[in-house]
Coordinates of C-alpha atoms in Angstrom, one line a residue:
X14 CA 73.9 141.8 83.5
X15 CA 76.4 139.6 82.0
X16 CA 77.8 137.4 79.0
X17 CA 78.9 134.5 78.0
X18 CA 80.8 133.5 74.5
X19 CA 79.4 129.4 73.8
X20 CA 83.5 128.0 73.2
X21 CA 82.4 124.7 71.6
X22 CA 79.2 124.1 68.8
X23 CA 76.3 122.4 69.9
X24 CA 76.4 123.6 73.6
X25 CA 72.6 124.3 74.7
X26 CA 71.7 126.9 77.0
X27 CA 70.6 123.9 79.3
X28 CA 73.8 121.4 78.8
X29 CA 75.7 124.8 80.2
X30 CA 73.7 125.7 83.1
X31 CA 73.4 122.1 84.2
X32 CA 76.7 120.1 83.2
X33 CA 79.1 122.5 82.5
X34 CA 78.4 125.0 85.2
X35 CA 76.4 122.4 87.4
X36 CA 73.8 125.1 88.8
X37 CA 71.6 124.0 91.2
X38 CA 67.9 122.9 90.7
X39 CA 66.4 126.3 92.4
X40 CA 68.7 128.7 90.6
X41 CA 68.2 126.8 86.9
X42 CA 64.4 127.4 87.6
X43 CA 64.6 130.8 88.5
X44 CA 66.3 131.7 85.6
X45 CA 64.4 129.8 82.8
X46 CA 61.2 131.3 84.8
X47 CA 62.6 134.7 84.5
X48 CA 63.3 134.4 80.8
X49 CA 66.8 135.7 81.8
X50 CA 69.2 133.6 79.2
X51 CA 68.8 136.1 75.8
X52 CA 70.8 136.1 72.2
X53 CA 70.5 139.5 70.7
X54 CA 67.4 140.7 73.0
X55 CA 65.3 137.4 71.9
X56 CA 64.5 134.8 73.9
X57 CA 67.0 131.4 73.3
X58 CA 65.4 127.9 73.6
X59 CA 67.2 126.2 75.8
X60 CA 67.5 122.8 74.3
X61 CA 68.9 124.3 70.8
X62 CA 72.1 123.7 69.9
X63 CA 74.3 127.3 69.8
X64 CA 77.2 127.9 67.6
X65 CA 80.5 128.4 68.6
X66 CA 81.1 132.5 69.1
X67 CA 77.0 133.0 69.9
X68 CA 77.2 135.4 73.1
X69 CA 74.6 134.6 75.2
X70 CA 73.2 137.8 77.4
X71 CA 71.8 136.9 81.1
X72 CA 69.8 139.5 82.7
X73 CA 68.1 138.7 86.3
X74 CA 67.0 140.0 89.6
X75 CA 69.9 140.1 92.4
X76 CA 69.5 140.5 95.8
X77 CA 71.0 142.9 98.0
X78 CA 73.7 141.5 100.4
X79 CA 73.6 142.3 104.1
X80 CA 76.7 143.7 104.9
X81 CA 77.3 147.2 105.7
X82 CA 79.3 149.3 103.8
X83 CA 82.5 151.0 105.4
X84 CA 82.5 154.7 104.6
X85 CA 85.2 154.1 101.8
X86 CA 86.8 151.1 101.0
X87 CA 90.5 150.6 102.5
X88 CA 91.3 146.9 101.0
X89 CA 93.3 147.0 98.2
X90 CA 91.6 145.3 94.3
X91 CA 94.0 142.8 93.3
X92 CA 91.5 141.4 90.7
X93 CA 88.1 142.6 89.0
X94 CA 85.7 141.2 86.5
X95 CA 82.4 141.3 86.1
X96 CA 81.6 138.0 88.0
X97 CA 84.3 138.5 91.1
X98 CA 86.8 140.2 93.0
X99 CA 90.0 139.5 94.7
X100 CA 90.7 141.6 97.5
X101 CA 93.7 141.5 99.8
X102 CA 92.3 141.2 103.0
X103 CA 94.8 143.2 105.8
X104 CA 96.1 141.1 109.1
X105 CA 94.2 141.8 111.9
X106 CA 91.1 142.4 110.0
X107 CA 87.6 139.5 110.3
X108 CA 86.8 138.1 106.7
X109 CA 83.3 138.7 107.6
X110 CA 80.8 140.5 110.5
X111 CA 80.3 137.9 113.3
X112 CA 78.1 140.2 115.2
X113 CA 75.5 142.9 113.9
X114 CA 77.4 145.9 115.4
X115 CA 80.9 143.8 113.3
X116 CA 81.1 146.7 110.9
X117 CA 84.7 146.8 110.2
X118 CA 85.7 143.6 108.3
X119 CA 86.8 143.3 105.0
X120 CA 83.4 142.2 103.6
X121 CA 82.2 145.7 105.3
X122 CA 85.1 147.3 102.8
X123 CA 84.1 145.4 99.8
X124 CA 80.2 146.1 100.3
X125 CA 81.3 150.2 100.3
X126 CA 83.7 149.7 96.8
X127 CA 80.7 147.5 95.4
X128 CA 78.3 150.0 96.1
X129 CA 80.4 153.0 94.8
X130 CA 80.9 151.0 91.5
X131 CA 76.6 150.7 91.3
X132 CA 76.5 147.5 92.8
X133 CA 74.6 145.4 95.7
X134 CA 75.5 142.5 95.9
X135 CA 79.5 140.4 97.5
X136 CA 79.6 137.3 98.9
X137 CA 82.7 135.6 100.0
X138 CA 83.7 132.2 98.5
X139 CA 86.4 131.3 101.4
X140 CA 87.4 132.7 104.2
X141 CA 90.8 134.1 105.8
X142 CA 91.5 134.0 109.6
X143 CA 91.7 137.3 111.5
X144 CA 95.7 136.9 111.7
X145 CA 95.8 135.6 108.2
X146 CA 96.5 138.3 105.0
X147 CA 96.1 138.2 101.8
X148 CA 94.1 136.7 99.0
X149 CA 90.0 136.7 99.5
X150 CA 87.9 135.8 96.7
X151 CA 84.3 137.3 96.3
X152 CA 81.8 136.9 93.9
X153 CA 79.9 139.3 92.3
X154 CA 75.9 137.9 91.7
X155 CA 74.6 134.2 92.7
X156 CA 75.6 132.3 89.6
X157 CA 79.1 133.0 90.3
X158 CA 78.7 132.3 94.1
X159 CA 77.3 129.2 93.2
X160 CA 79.8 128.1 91.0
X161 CA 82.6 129.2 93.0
X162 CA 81.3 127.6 96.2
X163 CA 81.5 124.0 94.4
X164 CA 85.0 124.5 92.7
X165 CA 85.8 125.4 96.3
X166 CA 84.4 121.9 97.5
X167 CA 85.8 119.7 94.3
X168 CA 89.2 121.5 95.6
X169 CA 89.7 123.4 91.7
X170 CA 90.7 126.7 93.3
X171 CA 94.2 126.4 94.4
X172 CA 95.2 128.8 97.4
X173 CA 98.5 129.4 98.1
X174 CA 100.2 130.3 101.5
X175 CA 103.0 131.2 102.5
X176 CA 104.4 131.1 106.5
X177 CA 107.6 131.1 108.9
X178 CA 107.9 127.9 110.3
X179 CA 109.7 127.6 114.0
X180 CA 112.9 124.7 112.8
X181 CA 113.6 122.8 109.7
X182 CA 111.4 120.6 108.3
X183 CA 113.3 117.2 107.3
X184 CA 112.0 117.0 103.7
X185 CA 111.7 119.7 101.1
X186 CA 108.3 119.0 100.6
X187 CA 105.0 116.4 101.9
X188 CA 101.5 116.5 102.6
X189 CA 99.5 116.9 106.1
X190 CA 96.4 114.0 106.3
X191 CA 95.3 114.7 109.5
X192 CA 91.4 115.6 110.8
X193 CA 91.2 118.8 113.0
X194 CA 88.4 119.1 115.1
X195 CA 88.1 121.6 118.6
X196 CA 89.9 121.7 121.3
X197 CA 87.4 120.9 124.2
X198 CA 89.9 123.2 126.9
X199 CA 90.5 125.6 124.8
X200 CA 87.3 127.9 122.9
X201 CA 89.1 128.9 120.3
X202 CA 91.7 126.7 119.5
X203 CA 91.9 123.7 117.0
X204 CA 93.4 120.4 117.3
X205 CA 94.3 116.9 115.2
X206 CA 91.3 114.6 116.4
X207 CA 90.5 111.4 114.7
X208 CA 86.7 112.7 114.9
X209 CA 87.8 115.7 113.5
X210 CA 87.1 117.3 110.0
X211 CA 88.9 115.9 107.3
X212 CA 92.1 118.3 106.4
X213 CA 94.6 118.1 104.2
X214 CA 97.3 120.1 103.6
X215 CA 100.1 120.1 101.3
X216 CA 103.8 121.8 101.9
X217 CA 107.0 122.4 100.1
X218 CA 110.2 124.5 101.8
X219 CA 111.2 127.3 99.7
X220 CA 113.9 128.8 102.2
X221 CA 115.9 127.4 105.0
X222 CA 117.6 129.6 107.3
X223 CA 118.9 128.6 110.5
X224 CA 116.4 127.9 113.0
X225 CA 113.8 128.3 111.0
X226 CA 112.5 127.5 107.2
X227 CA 109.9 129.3 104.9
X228 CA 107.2 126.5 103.5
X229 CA 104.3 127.9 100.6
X230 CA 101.4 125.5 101.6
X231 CA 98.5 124.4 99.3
X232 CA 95.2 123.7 100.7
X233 CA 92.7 121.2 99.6
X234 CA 90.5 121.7 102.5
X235 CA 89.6 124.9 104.2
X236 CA 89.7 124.0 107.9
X237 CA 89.8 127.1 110.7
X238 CA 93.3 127.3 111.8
X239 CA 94.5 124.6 109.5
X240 CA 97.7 125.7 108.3
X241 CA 98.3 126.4 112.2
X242 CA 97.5 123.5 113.3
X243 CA 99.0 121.1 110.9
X244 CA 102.6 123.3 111.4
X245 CA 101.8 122.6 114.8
X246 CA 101.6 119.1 114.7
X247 CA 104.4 118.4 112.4
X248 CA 106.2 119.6 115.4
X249 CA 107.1 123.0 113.5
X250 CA 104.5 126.1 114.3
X251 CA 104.6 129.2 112.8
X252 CA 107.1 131.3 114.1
X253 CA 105.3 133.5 116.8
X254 CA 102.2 131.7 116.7
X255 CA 101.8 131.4 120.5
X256 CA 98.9 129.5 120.8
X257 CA 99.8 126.5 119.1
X258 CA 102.6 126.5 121.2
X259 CA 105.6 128.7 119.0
X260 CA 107.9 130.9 120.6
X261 CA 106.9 134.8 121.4
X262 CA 108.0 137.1 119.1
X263 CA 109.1 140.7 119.6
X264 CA 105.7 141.8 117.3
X265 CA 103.7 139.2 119.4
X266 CA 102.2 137.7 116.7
X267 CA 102.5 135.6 113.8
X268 CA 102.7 136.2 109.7
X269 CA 100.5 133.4 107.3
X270 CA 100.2 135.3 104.0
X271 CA 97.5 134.2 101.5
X272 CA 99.9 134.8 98.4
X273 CA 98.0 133.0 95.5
X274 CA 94.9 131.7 93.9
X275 CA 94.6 129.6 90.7
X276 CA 91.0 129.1 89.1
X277 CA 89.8 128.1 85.6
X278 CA 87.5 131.1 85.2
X279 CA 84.2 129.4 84.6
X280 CA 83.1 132.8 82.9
X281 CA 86.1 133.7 80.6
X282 CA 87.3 129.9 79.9
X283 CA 90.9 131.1 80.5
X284 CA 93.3 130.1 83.8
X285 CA 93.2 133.1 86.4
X286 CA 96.2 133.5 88.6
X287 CA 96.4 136.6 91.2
X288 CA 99.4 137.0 93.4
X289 CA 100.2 139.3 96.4
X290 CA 103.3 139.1 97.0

């Protein structure tokens, strides 16, 4: 299904799938039960050191994702390998279906390109709110879903926004510490809550204009509505951004743009940056 160049000697088949890639338990089993790490068509022992340049061949079962396809696929490929995609997701579109009749989101879109390419199976890594554009990253099969779920958690992904912010922010650049938890009046909306989810976000002011500034913001956590809500609480919302308390705009709404992501690929060994911009 895939390969995999070893990049230094002596790397087993084992020291990759559980120090360098740090697979899970379940998955490592299912593999070395399925037979499905090969060199050439044979069989490779997993404890026996490989040479640098051997290209490892893994072959296994995937399973089908859930989500509907769309009847063509409308979200632009910013990125494609074999192990992922990066799709920009459009503004006013779900990340994902929330309810079974959902069938509209961008994972609905991605299902009907995967399936016109021969394919089964996406999964999202991250998510993007509704109002949010921009960058989505999506793997391809489970060891890559795997992997890219814990270089989500260890923070090794860097995503990139960029937003209008109401104001100017006294300093050309800081960081946001503050937990975010929900707002118990308000069903949708989030808050800074000292028994809140730990959030941190960092910002640096690329524009200044007058009344208002442009920030690009780094996230190390990936908190619903954190960009918002930190903004909010610096005393600077994004422009438009009505419910945390911004000014209306003539559109009504507000623009946070998912403009970068930054990854050591764990598949290619090389640094991958994709913009939309």
């Amino acid at each position: 299904m895939f390969q995999y160049e070893i990049v230094q000697d002596g790397l087993t088949v084992e020291d990759l799938l559980r120090n360098k890639w740090r697979l899970g338990k379940k998955i490592v089993h299912e593999l070395r039960m399925a037979k499905a790490v090969t060199v050439n068509g044979e069989p490779v022992l997993w404890k026996d050191p490989l040479a640098k340049g051997t290209k490892l061949q893994f072959s296994f079962e995937v399973p089908a994702s859930s989500y509907k396809p769309t009847n063509a696929c409308t979200v632009e490929i910013k990125y494609e390998d074999e192990h992922c995609l990066i799709v920009s997701k459009p503004k006013g579109m779900s990340t994902h279906p929330n309810d079974e009749w959902d069938s509209n989101t961008c994972m609905n879109h991605v299902m009907a390109y995967i399936q016109a390419n021969g394919g089964h199976y996406a999964e999202h890594v991250h998510r993007l709110d509704q109002g949010t554009k921009g960058l989505l990253l999506v793997a391809k099969h489970p060891i890559a879903k795997s992997i890219f779920d814990r270089m989500i958690e260890e923070k090794t992904i860097i995503r990139t926004y960029a937003a209008e912010v109401q104001g100017n922010l006294r300093t050309d650049s800081g960081t946001v510490n503050a937990a975010i938890g929900k707002d118990r009046h308000h069903s949708t909306r989030r808050v800074v809550s000292p028994t809140g989810q730990h959030a941190v976000t960092h910002y640096e002011v690329v524009n200044r204009y007058k009344g208002t500034c442009v920030v690009h913001l780094v996230l190390e956590t990936g908190r619903t509505h954190q960009i918002r809500v930190h903004m909010a609480y610096l005393g600077h919302p994004i422009v438009g951004d009505t419910m945390y308390d911004a000014r209306e705009t003539a559109s009504g709404d507000y623009e946070l743009h998912a403009i970068q992501l930054e990854f050591n690929h764990p598949f290619l060994n090389e640094t991958t940056v994709v913009k939309d911009i």
